[in-house]
């Protein structure tokens, strides 16, 4: 970690500790990151030295990320890609670290010039990072410059999950969504916010919904772009590989089919990280191994990324993808990020998409290429105070990254009714 003015480094280091006084523990310190030239040269050397397998024996992606995709990714990453471009974008943003519950938490914090801006904490997931949210910061904080009105303004807080990116790496088990949610509430309080909203997808949804269950002072409501709405009977039937209930609507049957596919064919990475994250040494040693592991998150995202490396312009660009993978590489967080799965599996046996019983206001944004499209009927059951539900025409798992304009419009619509009055 390199605080402003410190010597450049290629990897965050630990700061803070139990020996610090209370005032210092609560301090918010400026942060910047500089990858060393040596680290970038080593990355390129490792890419060029990749030992390749033979190509897959099928013509599709059923065996995993195709060799042609990974070899084109390696060619571009090792020759044309420039990490310094995204590093400059990050340096232009207000970034900070603060110690919460014994761990340094990194976050971006951009205040709107509008004094009535609504504070929002946005949480990424895996295999994402703060890179996912970079495109939405300006439209959320400066809406009049991006097709909105002044009343649409947000203050935006974007933290890095523990063990991810520039946040500290836990040295003991226990950093579950429950603990992270409490840390996020502490962060918002430390920033001086008495009223705020939360947003997330993937692990970001798990953290946001857990915050909603904890109901910290000031949390007005949440938005999810990967909502946990699956009813108990559906969750049980999926777990036991039973036939779908006969009374499902067409929308519910579509969700069933998506979930059934994911749990039977698309969750291999999560099974390994749930059970044996420390075994993933190859991801720390091989950048191509890391990239392939991250690309193979879900079928529709992997195919979209493959199209990007085949020269098509859609959703994410090649640079988008490699900005994120390179962040994981330079911060050496392949295994520390995976432990979130293990920690959570030790703490709970509940299904990731099972309805949790959230009682505060919830907005749901459904992007069609997400792992599953939450039906309105399930959302209404899961969230008694459903204040917004919308099915978008395009977009997938990395909604803010892939479709920032649609995502920003969803945030404006989702939280309109929760904005405190000027006198409130």
mmCIF file of C-alpha atoms in Angstrom:
data_model
loop_
_atom_site.group_PDB
_atom_site.id
_atom_site.type_symbol
_atom_site.label_atom_id
_atom_site.label_comp_id
_atom_site.label_asym_id
_atom_site.label_seq_id
_atom_site.Cartn_x
_atom_site.Cartn_y
_atom_site.Cartn_z
ATOM 1 C CA UNK A 1 0.000 0.000 0.000
ATOM 2 C CA UNK A 2 1.341 3.409 -0.859
ATOM 3 C CA UNK A 3 -0.245 6.356 0.849
ATOM 4 C CA UNK A 4 0.015 9.705 -0.879
ATOM 5 C CA UNK A 5 3.637 10.780 -0.954
ATOM 6 C CA UNK A 6 5.076 7.342 -0.166
ATOM 7 C CA UNK A 7 7.514 5.553 -2.413
ATOM 8 C CA UNK A 8 5.894 3.561 -5.246
ATOM 9 C CA UNK A 9 5.204 -0.102 -4.693
ATOM 10 C CA UNK A 10 3.870 -2.982 -6.728
ATOM 11 C CA UNK A 11 1.660 -4.397 -3.984
ATOM 12 C CA UNK A 12 -0.297 -3.016 -1.005
ATOM 13 C CA UNK A 13 1.332 -3.520 2.365
ATOM 14 C CA UNK A 14 -0.277 -3.689 5.786
ATOM 15 C CA UNK A 15 -0.762 -0.513 7.744
ATOM 16 C CA UNK A 16 -2.325 0.088 11.093
ATOM 17 C CA UNK A 17 -2.545 -2.427 13.916
ATOM 18 C CA UNK A 18 -3.812 -3.009 17.396
ATOM 19 C CA UNK A 19 -1.008 -0.923 18.886
ATOM 20 C CA UNK A 20 -2.427 2.261 17.392
ATOM 21 C CA UNK A 21 -4.552 4.569 19.495
ATOM 22 C CA UNK A 22 -8.297 4.921 19.023
ATOM 23 C CA UNK A 23 -8.076 8.228 17.192
ATOM 24 C CA UNK A 24 -5.461 6.859 14.853
ATOM 25 C CA UNK A 25 -7.401 3.633 14.323
ATOM 26 C CA UNK A 26 -10.364 5.663 13.112
ATOM 27 C CA UNK A 27 -8.262 7.816 10.817
ATOM 28 C CA UNK A 28 -9.057 8.021 7.132
ATOM 29 C CA UNK A 29 -5.809 8.124 5.181
ATOM 30 C CA UNK A 30 -5.286 9.115 1.537
ATOM 31 C CA UNK A 31 -4.282 6.266 -0.739
ATOM 32 C CA UNK A 32 -2.676 5.833 -4.127
ATOM 33 C CA UNK A 33 -1.135 2.860 -5.889
ATOM 34 C CA UNK A 34 1.862 2.633 -8.210
ATOM 35 C CA UNK A 35 2.783 -0.689 -9.746
ATOM 36 C CA UNK A 36 6.528 -1.037 -9.998
ATOM 37 C CA UNK A 37 8.152 -1.360 -13.401
ATOM 38 C CA UNK A 38 9.663 -4.617 -12.146
ATOM 39 C CA UNK A 39 6.227 -6.056 -11.324
ATOM 40 C CA UNK A 40 4.887 -5.192 -14.781
ATOM 41 C CA UNK A 41 7.965 -6.614 -16.501
ATOM 42 C CA UNK A 42 7.641 -9.824 -14.490
ATOM 43 C CA UNK A 43 3.971 -10.075 -15.497
ATOM 44 C CA UNK A 44 4.839 -9.830 -19.197
ATOM 45 C CA UNK A 45 7.640 -12.365 -18.805
ATOM 46 C CA UNK A 46 5.272 -14.856 -17.202
ATOM 47 C CA UNK A 47 2.642 -14.332 -19.910
ATOM 48 C CA UNK A 48 5.163 -14.978 -22.678
ATOM 49 C CA UNK A 49 6.445 -18.084 -20.845
ATOM 50 C CA UNK A 50 2.989 -19.658 -20.525
ATOM 51 C CA UNK A 51 2.951 -23.418 -21.040
ATOM 52 C CA UNK A 52 -0.123 -24.113 -23.158
ATOM 53 C CA UNK A 53 -2.303 -27.247 -23.253
ATOM 54 C CA UNK A 54 -3.733 -28.701 -26.427
ATOM 55 C CA UNK A 55 -6.968 -27.166 -27.655
ATOM 56 C CA UNK A 56 -10.323 -28.398 -26.406
ATOM 57 C CA UNK A 57 -11.801 -31.443 -28.147
ATOM 58 C CA UNK A 58 -15.189 -29.834 -28.764
ATOM 59 C CA UNK A 59 -16.270 -26.887 -30.877
ATOM 60 C CA UNK A 60 -17.973 -24.998 -28.059
ATOM 61 C CA UNK A 61 -17.231 -23.844 -24.484
ATOM 62 C CA UNK A 62 -18.584 -26.897 -22.675
ATOM 63 C CA UNK A 63 -15.046 -27.902 -21.636
ATOM 64 C CA UNK A 64 -14.203 -24.398 -20.412
ATOM 65 C CA UNK A 65 -12.586 -21.240 -21.752
ATOM 66 C CA UNK A 66 -11.366 -22.007 -25.251
ATOM 67 C CA UNK A 67 -7.677 -22.051 -26.134
ATOM 68 C CA UNK A 68 -8.090 -19.477 -28.911
ATOM 69 C CA UNK A 69 -9.614 -16.993 -26.475
ATOM 70 C CA UNK A 70 -6.808 -17.409 -23.955
ATOM 71 C CA UNK A 71 -4.048 -17.217 -26.554
ATOM 72 C CA UNK A 72 -5.468 -14.001 -27.975
ATOM 73 C CA UNK A 73 -5.840 -12.639 -24.443
ATOM 74 C CA UNK A 74 -2.195 -13.548 -23.770
ATOM 75 C CA UNK A 75 -1.004 -11.943 -26.995
ATOM 76 C CA UNK A 76 -2.777 -8.668 -26.209
ATOM 77 C CA UNK A 77 -1.885 -8.701 -22.501
ATOM 78 C CA UNK A 78 1.778 -9.375 -23.152
ATOM 79 C CA UNK A 79 2.246 -6.814 -25.917
ATOM 80 C CA UNK A 80 -0.400 -4.094 -26.302
ATOM 81 C CA UNK A 81 -2.087 -3.772 -22.911
ATOM 82 C CA UNK A 82 -1.084 -0.771 -20.748
ATOM 83 C CA UNK A 83 -1.828 -0.965 -17.003
ATOM 84 C CA UNK A 84 -0.677 2.636 -16.556
ATOM 85 C CA UNK A 85 -3.857 3.901 -18.237
ATOM 86 C CA UNK A 86 -6.206 2.499 -15.606
ATOM 87 C CA UNK A 87 -3.692 3.316 -12.878
ATOM 88 C CA UNK A 88 -3.957 6.975 -13.938
ATOM 89 C CA UNK A 89 -7.762 6.764 -13.821
ATOM 90 C CA UNK A 90 -7.577 5.411 -10.299
ATOM 91 C CA UNK A 91 -5.110 8.075 -9.200
ATOM 92 C CA UNK A 92 -7.517 10.758 -10.404
ATOM 93 C CA UNK A 93 -10.147 9.538 -7.919
ATOM 94 C CA UNK A 94 -10.252 10.284 -4.175
ATOM 95 C CA UNK A 95 -9.106 7.018 -2.578
ATOM 96 C CA UNK A 96 -8.624 6.244 1.076
ATOM 97 C CA UNK A 97 -7.960 3.507 3.608
ATOM 98 C CA UNK A 98 -9.260 3.244 7.136
ATOM 99 C CA UNK A 99 -8.902 0.519 9.737
ATOM 100 C CA UNK A 100 -12.145 -1.215 10.712
ATOM 101 C CA UNK A 101 -12.284 -4.244 12.999
ATOM 102 C CA UNK A 102 -8.519 -4.636 12.790
ATOM 103 C CA UNK A 103 -8.298 -4.578 8.977
ATOM 104 C CA UNK A 104 -7.432 -1.834 6.515
ATOM 105 C CA UNK A 105 -10.391 -1.150 4.228
ATOM 106 C CA UNK A 106 -9.714 0.630 0.945
ATOM 107 C CA UNK A 107 -12.427 2.708 -0.686
ATOM 108 C CA UNK A 108 -13.143 5.297 -3.347
ATOM 109 C CA UNK A 109 -15.194 8.220 -2.044
ATOM 110 C CA UNK A 110 -16.560 10.816 -4.462
ATOM 111 C CA UNK A 111 -18.850 13.518 -3.128
ATOM 112 C CA UNK A 112 -21.298 15.274 -5.421
ATOM 113 C CA UNK A 113 -21.320 19.051 -5.571
ATOM 114 C CA UNK A 114 -25.066 18.828 -4.911
ATOM 115 C CA UNK A 115 -25.646 19.357 -1.204
ATOM 116 C CA UNK A 116 -28.736 17.125 -1.284
ATOM 117 C CA UNK A 117 -26.922 14.168 -2.844
ATOM 118 C CA UNK A 118 -27.959 10.750 -1.514
ATOM 119 C CA UNK A 119 -25.013 8.758 -0.113
ATOM 120 C CA UNK A 120 -24.709 5.262 -1.602
ATOM 121 C CA UNK A 121 -22.237 2.485 -0.797
ATOM 122 C CA UNK A 122 -21.685 0.154 -3.781
ATOM 123 C CA UNK A 123 -20.137 -3.284 -3.257
ATOM 124 C CA UNK A 124 -18.507 -5.406 -5.942
ATOM 125 C CA UNK A 125 -18.334 -9.197 -6.081
ATOM 126 C CA UNK A 126 -16.030 -11.954 -7.382
ATOM 127 C CA UNK A 127 -14.336 -11.994 -9.838
ATOM 128 C CA UNK A 128 -14.847 -8.266 -9.754
ATOM 129 C CA UNK A 129 -13.296 -5.317 -7.985
ATOM 130 C CA UNK A 130 -13.605 -1.547 -7.810
ATOM 131 C CA UNK A 131 -12.770 -1.616 -11.539
ATOM 132 C CA UNK A 132 -16.404 -2.678 -12.103
ATOM 133 C CA UNK A 133 -17.747 0.633 -10.816
ATOM 134 C CA UNK A 134 -15.415 3.181 -12.420
ATOM 135 C CA UNK A 135 -17.812 4.007 -15.275
ATOM 136 C CA UNK A 136 -20.737 4.900 -13.004
ATOM 137 C CA UNK A 137 -19.000 7.374 -10.697
ATOM 138 C CA UNK A 138 -19.284 10.514 -12.813
ATOM 139 C CA UNK A 139 -22.924 9.959 -13.920
ATOM 140 C CA UNK A 140 -24.012 9.278 -10.329
ATOM 141 C CA UNK A 141 -22.182 12.200 -8.736
ATOM 142 C CA UNK A 142 -22.667 14.720 -11.570
ATOM 143 C CA UNK A 143 -26.048 13.780 -13.064
ATOM 144 C CA UNK A 144 -26.695 17.054 -14.915
ATOM 145 C CA UNK A 145 -23.677 16.338 -17.105
ATOM 146 C CA UNK A 146 -25.029 12.874 -17.918
ATOM 147 C CA UNK A 147 -28.690 13.274 -18.820
ATOM 148 C CA UNK A 148 -30.107 13.565 -15.309
ATOM 149 C CA UNK A 149 -31.264 16.308 -13.011
ATOM 150 C CA UNK A 150 -29.601 17.741 -9.910
ATOM 151 C CA UNK A 151 -32.078 15.826 -7.751
ATOM 152 C CA UNK A 152 -30.568 12.556 -9.046
ATOM 153 C CA UNK A 153 -27.182 13.186 -7.406
ATOM 154 C CA UNK A 154 -25.403 10.620 -5.244
ATOM 155 C CA UNK A 155 -22.336 10.673 -3.055
ATOM 156 C CA UNK A 156 -20.597 7.422 -3.941
ATOM 157 C CA UNK A 157 -18.560 5.144 -1.673
ATOM 158 C CA UNK A 158 -16.978 2.104 -3.342
ATOM 159 C CA UNK A 159 -15.000 -0.143 -0.967
ATOM 160 C CA UNK A 160 -12.757 -3.066 -1.839
ATOM 161 C CA UNK A 161 -13.903 -6.243 -0.106
ATOM 162 C CA UNK A 162 -11.507 -7.636 2.518
ATOM 163 C CA UNK A 163 -8.861 -9.708 0.745
ATOM 164 C CA UNK A 164 -9.625 -8.013 -2.564
ATOM 165 C CA UNK A 165 -7.755 -5.284 -4.402
ATOM 166 C CA UNK A 166 -6.209 -2.697 -2.118
ATOM 167 C CA UNK A 167 -7.972 -3.700 1.106
ATOM 168 C CA UNK A 168 -6.101 -5.647 3.752
ATOM 169 C CA UNK A 169 -5.956 -9.434 3.666
ATOM 170 C CA UNK A 170 -7.535 -11.145 6.667
ATOM 171 C CA UNK A 171 -5.042 -13.276 8.618
ATOM 172 C CA UNK A 172 -7.733 -15.314 10.401
ATOM 173 C CA UNK A 173 -11.110 -16.760 9.387
ATOM 174 C CA UNK A 174 -14.360 -14.917 9.912
ATOM 175 C CA UNK A 175 -14.696 -12.165 7.339
ATOM 176 C CA UNK A 176 -18.170 -13.203 6.171
ATOM 177 C CA UNK A 177 -20.874 -10.983 4.636
ATOM 178 C CA UNK A 178 -22.179 -10.444 8.177
ATOM 179 C CA UNK A 179 -18.876 -8.998 9.368
ATOM 180 C CA UNK A 180 -18.341 -7.043 6.158
ATOM 181 C CA UNK A 181 -21.824 -5.540 6.420
ATOM 182 C CA UNK A 182 -21.037 -4.289 9.924
ATOM 183 C CA UNK A 183 -17.765 -2.845 8.663
ATOM 184 C CA UNK A 184 -19.580 -1.027 5.850
ATOM 185 C CA UNK A 185 -22.029 0.507 8.338
ATOM 186 C CA UNK A 186 -19.043 1.663 10.409
ATOM 187 C CA UNK A 187 -17.451 3.131 7.294
ATOM 188 C CA UNK A 188 -20.547 5.139 6.373
ATOM 189 C CA UNK A 189 -20.846 6.382 9.947
ATOM 190 C CA UNK A 190 -17.165 7.323 9.965
ATOM 191 C CA UNK A 191 -17.695 9.326 6.777
ATOM 192 C CA UNK A 192 -20.414 11.301 8.553
ATOM 193 C CA UNK A 193 -23.451 9.892 6.773
ATOM 194 C CA UNK A 194 -26.615 9.646 8.873
ATOM 195 C CA UNK A 195 -28.791 8.444 5.972
ATOM 196 C CA UNK A 196 -27.651 6.309 3.076
ATOM 197 C CA UNK A 197 -28.521 3.477 0.688
ATOM 198 C CA UNK A 198 -26.590 0.381 -0.388
ATOM 199 C CA UNK A 199 -26.198 -1.412 -3.704
ATOM 200 C CA UNK A 200 -24.596 -4.633 -4.871
ATOM 201 C CA UNK A 201 -24.609 -7.731 -7.012
ATOM 202 C CA UNK A 202 -22.920 -11.085 -6.438
ATOM 203 C CA UNK A 203 -21.109 -10.827 -3.053
ATOM 204 C CA UNK A 204 -22.168 -7.193 -3.117
ATOM 205 C CA UNK A 205 -25.772 -8.319 -2.901
ATOM 206 C CA UNK A 206 -25.000 -10.696 -0.045
ATOM 207 C CA UNK A 207 -23.343 -7.846 1.853
ATOM 208 C CA UNK A 208 -26.105 -5.343 1.044
ATOM 209 C CA UNK A 209 -28.899 -7.740 2.015
ATOM 210 C CA UNK A 210 -27.071 -8.619 5.226
ATOM 211 C CA UNK A 211 -26.810 -4.912 6.002
ATOM 212 C CA UNK A 212 -30.547 -4.688 5.422
ATOM 213 C CA UNK A 213 -31.115 -7.525 7.909
ATOM 214 C CA UNK A 214 -28.872 -5.809 10.468
ATOM 215 C CA UNK A 215 -30.679 -2.478 9.887
ATOM 216 C CA UNK A 216 -27.841 -0.176 10.938
ATOM 217 C CA UNK A 217 -28.906 3.379 11.786
ATOM 218 C CA UNK A 218 -29.383 5.418 8.636
ATOM 219 C CA UNK A 219 -29.784 2.630 6.063
ATOM 220 C CA UNK A 220 -32.838 3.666 4.047
ATOM 221 C CA UNK A 221 -32.941 0.822 1.529
ATOM 222 C CA UNK A 222 -30.964 -1.283 -0.925
ATOM 223 C CA UNK A 223 -30.804 -2.087 -4.627
ATOM 224 C CA UNK A 224 -29.734 -5.463 -5.973
ATOM 225 C CA UNK A 225 -28.779 -6.435 -9.506
ATOM 226 C CA UNK A 226 -28.508 -10.105 -8.458
ATOM 227 C CA UNK A 227 -31.307 -10.445 -5.938
ATOM 228 C CA UNK A 228 -31.706 -13.410 -3.577
ATOM 229 C CA UNK A 229 -35.370 -14.260 -4.103
ATOM 230 C CA UNK A 230 -35.556 -18.065 -4.362
ATOM 231 C CA UNK A 231 -38.444 -19.420 -2.221
ATOM 232 C CA UNK A 232 -37.696 -22.258 0.248
ATOM 233 C CA UNK A 233 -39.568 -24.933 -1.722
ATOM 234 C CA UNK A 234 -37.718 -24.046 -4.922
ATOM 235 C CA UNK A 235 -34.358 -23.994 -3.159
ATOM 236 C CA UNK A 236 -35.001 -27.409 -1.629
ATOM 237 C CA UNK A 237 -36.141 -28.936 -4.922
ATOM 238 C CA UNK A 238 -33.056 -27.609 -6.739
ATOM 239 C CA UNK A 239 -30.742 -28.930 -4.021
ATOM 240 C CA UNK A 240 -32.302 -32.402 -4.210
ATOM 241 C CA UNK A 241 -32.330 -32.371 -8.048
ATOM 242 C CA UNK A 242 -36.089 -32.832 -8.081
ATOM 243 C CA UNK A 243 -38.405 -31.941 -10.942
ATOM 244 C CA UNK A 244 -39.648 -28.347 -10.984
ATOM 245 C CA UNK A 245 -43.061 -27.700 -9.408
ATOM 246 C CA UNK A 246 -45.858 -28.000 -11.937
ATOM 247 C CA UNK A 247 -47.394 -24.621 -11.091
ATOM 248 C CA UNK A 248 -44.457 -22.415 -12.046
ATOM 249 C CA UNK A 249 -45.225 -19.493 -14.321
ATOM 250 C CA UNK A 250 -43.213 -19.069 -17.517
ATOM 251 C CA UNK A 251 -41.031 -16.450 -15.811
ATOM 252 C CA UNK A 252 -40.503 -18.689 -12.778
ATOM 253 C CA UNK A 253 -39.707 -21.707 -14.965
ATOM 254 C CA UNK A 254 -37.080 -19.645 -16.789
ATOM 255 C CA UNK A 255 -35.477 -18.785 -13.438
ATOM 256 C CA UNK A 256 -35.614 -22.459 -12.447
ATOM 257 C CA UNK A 257 -33.875 -23.510 -15.665
ATOM 258 C CA UNK A 258 -31.166 -20.878 -15.199
ATOM 259 C CA UNK A 259 -30.529 -21.884 -11.593
ATOM 260 C CA UNK A 260 -30.547 -25.589 -12.425
ATOM 261 C CA UNK A 261 -27.948 -25.028 -15.149
ATOM 262 C CA UNK A 262 -25.800 -22.901 -12.852
ATOM 263 C CA UNK A 263 -25.847 -25.329 -9.938
ATOM 264 C CA UNK A 264 -25.179 -28.415 -12.084
ATOM 265 C CA UNK A 265 -22.739 -27.049 -14.678
ATOM 266 C CA UNK A 266 -21.666 -23.516 -13.850
ATOM 267 C CA UNK A 267 -20.538 -23.416 -10.244
ATOM 268 C CA UNK A 268 -17.283 -25.385 -10.388
ATOM 269 C CA UNK A 269 -15.118 -22.431 -9.364
ATOM 270 C CA UNK A 270 -17.304 -21.759 -6.313
ATOM 271 C CA UNK A 271 -17.183 -25.409 -5.188
ATOM 272 C CA UNK A 272 -13.383 -25.294 -5.125
ATOM 273 C CA UNK A 273 -13.225 -21.919 -3.378
ATOM 274 C CA UNK A 274 -15.901 -22.979 -0.891
ATOM 275 C CA UNK A 275 -13.884 -26.041 0.063
ATOM 276 C CA UNK A 276 -10.192 -25.633 -0.770
ATOM 277 C CA UNK A 277 -9.208 -22.038 -1.615
ATOM 278 C CA UNK A 278 -5.618 -22.456 -0.459
ATOM 279 C CA UNK A 279 -5.072 -25.093 -3.134
ATOM 280 C CA UNK A 280 -5.264 -22.480 -5.891
ATOM 281 C CA UNK A 281 -1.509 -21.780 -5.916
ATOM 282 C CA UNK A 282 -1.426 -21.914 -9.714
ATOM 283 C CA UNK A 283 -3.506 -18.719 -9.870
ATOM 284 C CA UNK A 284 -0.821 -16.879 -7.910
ATOM 285 C CA UNK A 285 1.987 -18.246 -10.091
ATOM 286 C CA UNK A 286 0.463 -18.011 -13.574
ATOM 287 C CA UNK A 287 -1.262 -14.870 -14.899
ATOM 288 C CA UNK A 288 -2.902 -16.889 -17.674
ATOM 289 C CA UNK A 289 -4.143 -19.408 -15.114
ATOM 290 C CA UNK A 290 -5.597 -16.539 -13.087
ATOM 291 C CA UNK A 291 -7.244 -14.957 -16.126
ATOM 292 C CA UNK A 292 -8.827 -18.221 -17.290
ATOM 293 C CA UNK A 293 -10.173 -18.919 -13.780
ATOM 294 C CA UNK A 294 -11.721 -15.449 -13.607
ATOM 295 C CA UNK A 295 -13.179 -15.550 -17.125
ATOM 296 C CA UNK A 296 -14.988 -18.811 -16.424
ATOM 297 C CA UNK A 297 -17.337 -17.295 -13.844
ATOM 298 C CA UNK A 298 -20.615 -17.735 -15.701
ATOM 299 C CA UNK A 299 -21.490 -18.939 -19.169
ATOM 300 C CA UNK A 300 -22.926 -15.744 -20.627
ATOM 301 C CA UNK A 301 -20.167 -13.483 -19.273
ATOM 302 C CA UNK A 302 -17.462 -15.851 -20.526
ATOM 303 C CA UNK A 303 -18.961 -15.887 -24.009
ATOM 304 C CA UNK A 304 -19.259 -12.090 -24.056
ATOM 305 C CA UNK A 305 -15.601 -11.726 -23.028
ATOM 306 C CA UNK A 306 -14.571 -14.276 -25.653
ATOM 307 C CA UNK A 307 -16.329 -12.168 -28.280
ATOM 308 C CA UNK A 308 -14.424 -9.104 -27.068
ATOM 309 C CA UNK A 309 -11.110 -10.872 -27.606
ATOM 310 C CA UNK A 310 -12.341 -12.045 -31.010
ATOM 311 C CA UNK A 311 -12.640 -8.408 -32.080
ATOM 312 C CA UNK A 312 -16.303 -7.679 -31.421
ATOM 313 C CA UNK A 313 -17.419 -4.605 -29.505
ATOM 314 C CA UNK A 314 -19.953 -5.575 -26.870
ATOM 315 C CA UNK A 315 -20.280 -4.865 -23.163
ATOM 316 C CA UNK A 316 -16.741 -5.148 -21.855
ATOM 317 C CA UNK A 317 -13.642 -4.297 -23.858
ATOM 318 C CA UNK A 318 -10.366 -6.189 -23.790
ATOM 319 C CA UNK A 319 -8.886 -3.433 -21.634
ATOM 320 C CA UNK A 320 -11.840 -3.610 -19.219
ATOM 321 C CA UNK A 321 -11.231 -7.302 -18.666
ATOM 322 C CA UNK A 322 -7.481 -6.995 -18.282
ATOM 323 C CA UNK A 323 -7.713 -3.959 -15.981
ATOM 324 C CA UNK A 324 -9.561 -6.181 -13.537
ATOM 325 C CA UNK A 325 -7.398 -9.283 -13.928
ATOM 326 C CA UNK A 326 -4.216 -7.215 -13.673
ATOM 327 C CA UNK A 327 -5.458 -5.644 -10.429
ATOM 328 C CA UNK A 328 -5.851 -9.130 -8.953
ATOM 329 C CA UNK A 329 -2.372 -10.059 -10.193
ATOM 330 C CA UNK A 330 -0.557 -6.972 -8.921
ATOM 331 C CA UNK A 331 -2.228 -7.170 -5.506
ATOM 332 C CA UNK A 332 -1.710 -10.953 -5.252
ATOM 333 C CA UNK A 333 -5.312 -11.479 -4.176
ATOM 334 C CA UNK A 334 -6.289 -14.642 -6.069
ATOM 335 C CA UNK A 335 -6.339 -16.767 -2.904
ATOM 336 C CA UNK A 336 -7.186 -14.098 -0.328
ATOM 337 C CA UNK A 337 -10.300 -13.195 -2.339
ATOM 338 C CA UNK A 338 -11.279 -16.873 -2.726
ATOM 339 C CA UNK A 339 -11.327 -17.315 1.051
ATOM 340 C CA UNK A 340 -14.541 -15.281 1.230
ATOM 341 C CA UNK A 341 -16.266 -18.366 -0.204
ATOM 342 C CA UNK A 342 -14.688 -20.657 2.407
ATOM 343 C CA UNK A 343 -15.452 -18.317 5.308
ATOM 344 C CA UNK A 344 -19.073 -17.992 4.233
ATOM 345 C CA UNK A 345 -19.501 -21.746 3.698
ATOM 346 C CA UNK A 346 -18.237 -22.374 7.236
ATOM 347 C CA UNK A 347 -20.732 -19.905 8.680
ATOM 348 C CA UNK A 348 -23.880 -20.852 6.766
ATOM 349 C CA UNK A 349 -25.345 -23.657 4.679
ATOM 350 C CA UNK A 350 -28.023 -21.461 3.113
ATOM 351 C CA UNK A 351 -28.213 -21.206 -0.666
ATOM 352 C CA UNK A 352 -26.649 -18.086 -2.130
ATOM 353 C CA UNK A 353 -29.897 -17.056 -3.824
ATOM 354 C CA UNK A 354 -32.250 -18.065 -0.996
ATOM 355 C CA UNK A 355 -34.610 -15.340 0.192
ATOM 356 C CA UNK A 356 -33.282 -13.916 3.453
ATOM 357 C CA UNK A 357 -36.329 -12.123 4.876
ATOM 358 C CA UNK A 358 -35.282 -8.515 4.260
ATOM 359 C CA UNK A 359 -37.821 -6.115 5.749
ATOM 360 C CA UNK A 360 -36.564 -2.675 4.691
ATOM 361 C CA UNK A 361 -37.207 -1.135 1.225
ATOM 362 C CA UNK A 362 -35.601 -3.039 -1.652
ATOM 363 C CA UNK A 363 -35.232 -2.242 -5.352
ATOM 364 C CA UNK A 364 -34.493 -5.015 -7.842
ATOM 365 C CA UNK A 365 -32.858 -4.498 -11.235
ATOM 366 C CA UNK A 366 -32.944 -7.628 -13.413
ATOM 367 C CA UNK A 367 -30.392 -7.831 -16.218
ATOM 368 C CA UNK A 368 -31.258 -10.615 -18.695
ATOM 369 C CA UNK A 369 -27.828 -12.250 -18.915
ATOM 370 C CA UNK A 370 -27.359 -12.526 -15.149
ATOM 371 C CA UNK A 371 -26.931 -15.993 -13.646
ATOM 372 C CA UNK A 372 -30.679 -15.993 -13.099
ATOM 373 C CA UNK A 373 -33.421 -13.464 -13.764
ATOM 374 C CA UNK A 374 -35.353 -13.001 -10.520
ATOM 375 C CA UNK A 375 -39.094 -13.212 -11.308
ATOM 376 C CA UNK A 376 -41.303 -10.394 -10.073
ATOM 377 C CA UNK A 377 -43.445 -12.896 -8.155
ATOM 378 C CA UNK A 378 -40.429 -14.180 -6.215
ATOM 379 C CA UNK A 379 -39.175 -10.643 -5.588
ATOM 380 C CA UNK A 380 -42.547 -9.614 -4.176
ATOM 381 C CA UNK A 381 -42.463 -12.586 -1.780
ATOM 382 C CA UNK A 382 -38.840 -12.030 -0.769
ATOM 383 C CA UNK A 383 -39.142 -8.293 -0.200
ATOM 384 C CA UNK A 384 -42.372 -7.098 1.469
ATOM 385 C CA UNK A 385 -41.229 -3.515 0.846
ATOM 386 C CA UNK A 386 -40.358 -3.857 -2.835
ATOM 387 C CA UNK A 387 -40.145 -0.267 -4.049
ATOM 388 C CA UNK A 388 -38.847 -0.877 -7.582
ATOM 389 C CA UNK A 389 -38.642 -3.827 -9.968
ATOM 390 C CA UNK A 390 -37.441 -3.582 -13.541
ATOM 391 C CA UNK A 391 -36.295 -6.056 -16.188
ATOM 392 C CA UNK A 392 -33.699 -4.543 -18.498
ATOM 393 C CA UNK A 393 -33.267 -5.375 -22.172
ATOM 394 C CA UNK A 394 -29.533 -6.038 -22.008
ATOM 395 C CA UNK A 395 -26.698 -6.553 -19.568
ATOM 396 C CA UNK A 396 -25.355 -9.372 -17.463
ATOM 397 C CA UNK A 397 -23.459 -10.233 -14.307
ATOM 398 C CA UNK A 398 -21.199 -7.158 -14.360
ATOM 399 C CA UNK A 399 -24.061 -4.726 -14.874
ATOM 400 C CA UNK A 400 -22.399 -1.457 -13.844
ATOM 401 C CA UNK A 401 -19.342 -2.349 -15.916
ATOM 402 C CA UNK A 402 -21.154 -3.649 -19.007
ATOM 403 C CA UNK A 403 -24.113 -1.258 -19.146
ATOM 404 C CA UNK A 404 -23.230 1.822 -17.060
ATOM 405 C CA UNK A 405 -25.922 4.037 -18.591
ATOM 406 C CA UNK A 406 -28.713 1.565 -17.836
ATOM 407 C CA UNK A 407 -27.270 0.893 -14.397
ATOM 408 C CA UNK A 408 -27.194 4.594 -13.498
ATOM 409 C CA UNK A 409 -30.785 5.023 -14.688
ATOM 410 C CA UNK A 410 -31.758 2.131 -12.434
ATOM 411 C CA UNK A 411 -30.112 3.731 -9.412
ATOM 412 C CA UNK A 412 -31.925 6.997 -10.032
ATOM 413 C CA UNK A 413 -35.281 5.256 -10.345
ATOM 414 C CA UNK A 414 -34.655 2.784 -7.517
ATOM 415 C CA UNK A 415 -33.974 5.322 -4.800
ATOM 416 C CA UNK A 416 -36.119 8.247 -5.893
ATOM 417 C CA UNK A 417 -38.750 7.577 -3.245
ATOM 418 C CA UNK A 418 -36.140 7.224 -0.491
ATOM 419 C CA UNK A 419 -34.418 10.564 -0.927
ATOM 420 C CA UNK A 420 -34.787 12.666 2.221
ATOM 421 C CA UNK A 421 -36.653 15.903 1.736
ATOM 422 C CA UNK A 422 -34.678 19.134 1.820
ATOM 423 C CA UNK A 423 -36.082 19.751 5.284
ATOM 424 C CA UNK A 424 -35.550 16.166 6.398
#
